CSV table of C-alpha atoms and ligand atoms in Angstrom, one decimal:
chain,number,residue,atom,x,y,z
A,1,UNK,CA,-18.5,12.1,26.8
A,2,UNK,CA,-15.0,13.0,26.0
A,3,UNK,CA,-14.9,16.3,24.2
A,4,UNK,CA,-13.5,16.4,20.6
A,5,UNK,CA,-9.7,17.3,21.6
A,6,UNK,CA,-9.8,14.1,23.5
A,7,UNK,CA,-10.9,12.2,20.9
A,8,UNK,CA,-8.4,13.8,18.9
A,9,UNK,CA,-6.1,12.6,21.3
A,10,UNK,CA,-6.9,9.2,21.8
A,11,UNK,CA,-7.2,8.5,17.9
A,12,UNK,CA,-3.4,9.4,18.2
A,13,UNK,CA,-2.7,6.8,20.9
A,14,UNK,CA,-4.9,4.4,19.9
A,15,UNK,CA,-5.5,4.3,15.7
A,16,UNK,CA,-1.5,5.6,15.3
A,17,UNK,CA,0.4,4.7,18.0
A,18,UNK,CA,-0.8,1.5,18.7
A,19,UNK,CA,-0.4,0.1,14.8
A,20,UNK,CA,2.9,1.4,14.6
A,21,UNK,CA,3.1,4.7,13.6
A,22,UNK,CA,6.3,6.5,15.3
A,23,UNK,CA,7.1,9.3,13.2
A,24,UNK,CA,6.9,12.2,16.0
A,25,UNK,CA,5.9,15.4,13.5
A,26,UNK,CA,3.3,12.9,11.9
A,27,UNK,CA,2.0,11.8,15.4
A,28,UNK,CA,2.1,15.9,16.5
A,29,UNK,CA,0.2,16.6,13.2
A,30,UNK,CA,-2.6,14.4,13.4
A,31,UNK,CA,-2.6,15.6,17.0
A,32,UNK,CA,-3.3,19.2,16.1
A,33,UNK,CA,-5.4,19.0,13.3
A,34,UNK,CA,-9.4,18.9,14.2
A,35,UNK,CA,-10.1,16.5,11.6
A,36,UNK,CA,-14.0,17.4,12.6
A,37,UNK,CA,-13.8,20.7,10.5
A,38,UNK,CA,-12.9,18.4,7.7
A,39,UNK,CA,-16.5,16.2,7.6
A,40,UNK,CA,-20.1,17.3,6.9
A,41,UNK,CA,-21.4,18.7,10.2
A,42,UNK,CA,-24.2,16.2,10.7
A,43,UNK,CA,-20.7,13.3,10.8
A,44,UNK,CA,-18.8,15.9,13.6
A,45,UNK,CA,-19.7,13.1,16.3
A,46,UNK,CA,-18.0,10.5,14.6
A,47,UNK,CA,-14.6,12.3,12.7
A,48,UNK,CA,-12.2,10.8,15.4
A,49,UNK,CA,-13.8,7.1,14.2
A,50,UNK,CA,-11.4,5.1,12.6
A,51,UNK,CA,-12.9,4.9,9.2
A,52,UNK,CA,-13.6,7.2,6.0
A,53,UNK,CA,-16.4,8.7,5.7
A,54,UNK,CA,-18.3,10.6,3.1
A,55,UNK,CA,-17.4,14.3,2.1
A,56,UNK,CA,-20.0,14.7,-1.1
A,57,UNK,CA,-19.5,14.1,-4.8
A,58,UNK,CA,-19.4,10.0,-3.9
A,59,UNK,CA,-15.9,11.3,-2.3
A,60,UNK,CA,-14.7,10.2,1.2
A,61,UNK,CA,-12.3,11.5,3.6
A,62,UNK,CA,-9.8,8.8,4.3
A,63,UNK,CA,-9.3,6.7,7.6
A,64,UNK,CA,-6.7,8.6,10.2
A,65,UNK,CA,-4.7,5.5,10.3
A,66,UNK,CA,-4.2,5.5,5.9
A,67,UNK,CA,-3.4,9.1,6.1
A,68,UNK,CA,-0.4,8.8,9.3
A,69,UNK,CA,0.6,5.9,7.1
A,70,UNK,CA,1.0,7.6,3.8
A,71,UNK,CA,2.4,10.9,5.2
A,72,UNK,CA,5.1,8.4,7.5
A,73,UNK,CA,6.0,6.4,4.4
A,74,UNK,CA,6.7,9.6,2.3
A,75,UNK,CA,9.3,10.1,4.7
A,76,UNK,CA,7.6,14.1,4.8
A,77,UNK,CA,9.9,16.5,6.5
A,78,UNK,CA,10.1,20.3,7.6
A,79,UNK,CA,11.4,22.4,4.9
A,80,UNK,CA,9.7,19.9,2.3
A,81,UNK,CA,7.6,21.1,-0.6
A,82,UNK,CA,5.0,18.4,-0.9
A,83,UNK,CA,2.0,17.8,-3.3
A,84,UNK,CA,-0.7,15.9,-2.9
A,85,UNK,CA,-2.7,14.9,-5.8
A,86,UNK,CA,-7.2,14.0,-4.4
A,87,UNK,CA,-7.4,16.7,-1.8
A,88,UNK,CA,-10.6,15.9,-1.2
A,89,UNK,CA,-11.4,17.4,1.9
A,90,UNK,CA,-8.2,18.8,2.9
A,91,UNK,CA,-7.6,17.1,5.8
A,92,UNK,CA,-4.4,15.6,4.5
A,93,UNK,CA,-3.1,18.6,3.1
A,94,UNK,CA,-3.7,20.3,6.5
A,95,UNK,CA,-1.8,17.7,8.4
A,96,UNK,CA,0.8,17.8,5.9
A,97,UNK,CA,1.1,21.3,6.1
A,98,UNK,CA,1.6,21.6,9.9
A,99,UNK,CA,5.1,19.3,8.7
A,100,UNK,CA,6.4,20.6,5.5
A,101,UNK,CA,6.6,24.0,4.6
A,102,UNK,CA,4.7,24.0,1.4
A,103,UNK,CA,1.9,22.0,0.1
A,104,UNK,CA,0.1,21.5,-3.6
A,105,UNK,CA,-2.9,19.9,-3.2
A,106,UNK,CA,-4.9,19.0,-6.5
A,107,UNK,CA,-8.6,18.2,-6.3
A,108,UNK,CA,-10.9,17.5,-9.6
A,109,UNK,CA,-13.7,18.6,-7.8
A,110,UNK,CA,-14.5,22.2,-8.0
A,111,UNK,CA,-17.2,22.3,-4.6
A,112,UNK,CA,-14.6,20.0,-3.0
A,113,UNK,CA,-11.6,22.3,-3.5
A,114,UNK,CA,-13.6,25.5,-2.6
A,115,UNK,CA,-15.0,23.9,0.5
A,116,UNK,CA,-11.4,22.8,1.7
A,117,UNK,CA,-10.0,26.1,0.8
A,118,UNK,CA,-12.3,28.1,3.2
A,119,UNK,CA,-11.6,25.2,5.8
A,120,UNK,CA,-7.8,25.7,5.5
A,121,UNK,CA,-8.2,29.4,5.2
A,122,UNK,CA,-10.4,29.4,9.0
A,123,UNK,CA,-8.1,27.6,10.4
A,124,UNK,CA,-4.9,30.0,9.0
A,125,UNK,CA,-3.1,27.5,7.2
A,126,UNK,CA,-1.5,29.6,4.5
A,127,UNK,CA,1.3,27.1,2.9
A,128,UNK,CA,-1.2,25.3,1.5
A,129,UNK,CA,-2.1,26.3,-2.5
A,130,UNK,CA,-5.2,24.1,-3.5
A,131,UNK,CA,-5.7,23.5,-7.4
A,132,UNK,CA,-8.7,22.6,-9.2
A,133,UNK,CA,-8.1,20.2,-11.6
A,134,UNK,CA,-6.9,16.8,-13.0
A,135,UNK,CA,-3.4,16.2,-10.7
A,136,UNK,CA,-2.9,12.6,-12.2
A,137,UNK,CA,0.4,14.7,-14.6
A,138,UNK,CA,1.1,16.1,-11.2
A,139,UNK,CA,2.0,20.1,-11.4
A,140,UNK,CA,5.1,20.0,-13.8
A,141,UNK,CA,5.4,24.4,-12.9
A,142,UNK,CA,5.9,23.4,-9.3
A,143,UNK,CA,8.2,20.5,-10.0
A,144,UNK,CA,10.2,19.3,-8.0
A,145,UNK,CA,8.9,18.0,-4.9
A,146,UNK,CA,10.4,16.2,-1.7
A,147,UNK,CA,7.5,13.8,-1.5
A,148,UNK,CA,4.4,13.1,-3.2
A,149,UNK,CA,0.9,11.7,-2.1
A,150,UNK,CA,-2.1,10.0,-4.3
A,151,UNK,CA,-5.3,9.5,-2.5
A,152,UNK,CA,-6.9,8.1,-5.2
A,153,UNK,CA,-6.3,4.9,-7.0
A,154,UNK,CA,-5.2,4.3,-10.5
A,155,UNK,CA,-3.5,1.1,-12.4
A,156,UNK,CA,-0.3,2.6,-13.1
A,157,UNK,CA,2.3,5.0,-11.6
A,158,UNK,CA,1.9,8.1,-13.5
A,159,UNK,CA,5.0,8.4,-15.0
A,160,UNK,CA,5.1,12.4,-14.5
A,161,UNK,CA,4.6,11.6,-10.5
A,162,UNK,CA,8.1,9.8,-11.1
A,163,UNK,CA,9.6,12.5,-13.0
A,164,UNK,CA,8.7,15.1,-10.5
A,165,UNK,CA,9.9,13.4,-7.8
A,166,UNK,CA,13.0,15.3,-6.4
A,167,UNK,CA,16.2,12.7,-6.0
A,168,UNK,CA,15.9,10.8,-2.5
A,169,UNK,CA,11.9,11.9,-2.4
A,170,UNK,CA,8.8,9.4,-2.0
A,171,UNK,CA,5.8,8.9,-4.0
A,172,UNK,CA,3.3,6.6,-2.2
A,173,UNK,CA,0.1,6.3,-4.2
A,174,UNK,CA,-2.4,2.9,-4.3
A,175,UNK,CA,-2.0,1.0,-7.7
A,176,UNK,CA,-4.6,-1.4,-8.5
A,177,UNK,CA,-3.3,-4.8,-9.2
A,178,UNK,CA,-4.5,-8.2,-9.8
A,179,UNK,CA,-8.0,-7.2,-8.5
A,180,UNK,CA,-6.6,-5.7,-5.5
A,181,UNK,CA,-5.2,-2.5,-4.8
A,182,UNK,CA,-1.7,-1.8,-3.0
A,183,UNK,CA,-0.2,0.9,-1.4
A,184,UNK,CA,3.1,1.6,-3.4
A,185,UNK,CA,6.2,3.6,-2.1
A,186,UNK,CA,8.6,4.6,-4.8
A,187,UNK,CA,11.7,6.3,-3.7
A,188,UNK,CA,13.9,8.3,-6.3
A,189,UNK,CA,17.4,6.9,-6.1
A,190,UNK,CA,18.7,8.6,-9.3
A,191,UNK,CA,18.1,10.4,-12.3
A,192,UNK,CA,16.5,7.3,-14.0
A,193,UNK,CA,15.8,4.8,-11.4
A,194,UNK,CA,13.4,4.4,-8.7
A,195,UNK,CA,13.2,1.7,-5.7
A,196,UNK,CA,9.9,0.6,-4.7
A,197,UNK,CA,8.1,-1.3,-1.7
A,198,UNK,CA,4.6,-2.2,-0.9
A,199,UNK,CA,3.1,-1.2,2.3
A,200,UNK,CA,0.0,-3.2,2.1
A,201,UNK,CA,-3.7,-3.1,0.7
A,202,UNK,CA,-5.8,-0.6,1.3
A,203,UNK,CA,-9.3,1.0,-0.4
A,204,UNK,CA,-9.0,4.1,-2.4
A,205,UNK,CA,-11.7,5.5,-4.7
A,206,UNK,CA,-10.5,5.7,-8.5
A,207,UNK,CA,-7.5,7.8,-9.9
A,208,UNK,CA,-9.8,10.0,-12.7
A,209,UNK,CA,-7.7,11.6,-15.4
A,210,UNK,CA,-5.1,11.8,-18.4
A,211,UNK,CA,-2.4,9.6,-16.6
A,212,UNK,CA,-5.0,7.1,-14.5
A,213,UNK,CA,-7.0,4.3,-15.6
B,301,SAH,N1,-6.9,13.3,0.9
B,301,SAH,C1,-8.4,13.4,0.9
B,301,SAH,C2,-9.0,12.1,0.5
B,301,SAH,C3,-9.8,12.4,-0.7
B,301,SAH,S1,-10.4,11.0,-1.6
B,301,SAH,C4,-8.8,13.9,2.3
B,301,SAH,O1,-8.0,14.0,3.2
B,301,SAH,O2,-10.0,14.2,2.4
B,301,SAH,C5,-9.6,11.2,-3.1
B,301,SAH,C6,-9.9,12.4,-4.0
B,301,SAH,O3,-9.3,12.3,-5.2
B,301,SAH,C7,-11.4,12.6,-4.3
B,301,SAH,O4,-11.9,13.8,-3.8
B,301,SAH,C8,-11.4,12.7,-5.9
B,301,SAH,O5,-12.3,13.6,-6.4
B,301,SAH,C9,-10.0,13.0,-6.2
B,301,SAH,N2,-9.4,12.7,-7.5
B,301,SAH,C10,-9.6,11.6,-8.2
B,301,SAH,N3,-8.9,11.6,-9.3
B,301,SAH,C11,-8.3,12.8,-9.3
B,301,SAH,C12,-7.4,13.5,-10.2
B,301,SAH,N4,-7.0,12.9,-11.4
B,301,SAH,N5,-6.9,14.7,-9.9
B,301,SAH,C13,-7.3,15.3,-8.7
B,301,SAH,N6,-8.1,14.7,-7.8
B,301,SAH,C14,-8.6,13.5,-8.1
């Protein structure tokens, strides 16, 4: 039975590594992290699977892989202030945080954002300020940020995500189109434009608020 650090370790290698994932602070991140903190206790055994799983309030915490992939694509840096809008958990704010050196992290769930809080808080990760509330307007007082993640799926880009989006930073966010929902990464190239590529399809639960569906 390998312990949970070695599990941690192999999900690296094998979920991250072996799909493509090169970014080294993302690969050191995901390596620190004990995503098992970030599950229901009765799921410990199985955090290092490669799936989501459920974290309460019909919620889930989202597949390793999705999470490397998102935090790779937004191009997330040290010195970066970051926010991430469906912190669910936490776990991605936590992995964000051991990168950049300040993290937003909005969660509509009340239980959701005080149960990630005390997780971040055990573990002493202080750059990251979680918010309750609807994040789909993003956090216009903390504007702007270097990069920008959704974990939560809506049919539009928010058009405030865009505008608080500092120039050369990433937003990648799923965006539900033609019955199918994509992974989006829009880059800020200048004051009024914005490049975009899809990275693929992926399963995210819904974007709930003022600027989603
Ligand atoms: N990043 C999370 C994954 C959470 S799933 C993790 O690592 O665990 C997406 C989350 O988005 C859910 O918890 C859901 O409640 C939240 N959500 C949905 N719409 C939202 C909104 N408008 N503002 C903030 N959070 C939202």
């Amino acid at each position: 039975m390998l312990s949970l650090a070695q599990q941690r370790a192999a999900m690296v290698e094998r979920q991250l590594q072996a799909r493509g994932i090169v970014d080294e602070h993302v690969l050191a991140a995901m390596g620190e992290v004990p995503r098992e903190v970030f599950v229901p206790e009765r799921l410990r055994e199985f955090a290092y699977e490669d799936g989501p799983l459920p974290i309460g309030e019909e919620q889930t915490i989202s597949q390793p892989y999705i999470v490397a992939l998102m935090i790779e694509a937004a191009g997330v840096a040290p010195g970066d202030r970051v926010l991430e809008v469906g912190a669910g958990s936490g776990y991605a704010a936590a992995v964000i945080s051991r990168i950049a050196s300040e993290v937003f992290a909005v969660e509509r769930h009340p239980t959701l954002v005080e149960s990630a809080r005390k997780r971040l808080f055990d573990l002493g990760y202080q750059n990251v300020t979680l918010i309750a509330g609807d994040g789909s307007g993003g956090l216009p007082d903390q504007a702007l940020f270097d990069a920008i993640l959704v974990a939560a799926c809506g049919f539009a880009v928010p058009d405030p995500l865009k505008q608080q989006l500092a120039i050369g930073g990433r937003l990648v966010l799923p965006v539900a189109r033609a019955g199918q929902q994509s992974l989006l990464c829009l880059r800020r190239i200048g004051e009024a434009e914005w490049s975009e590529h899809d990275l693929g399809h992926v399963r995210f639960v819904p974007l709930i608020g003022g600027h989603g569906p």
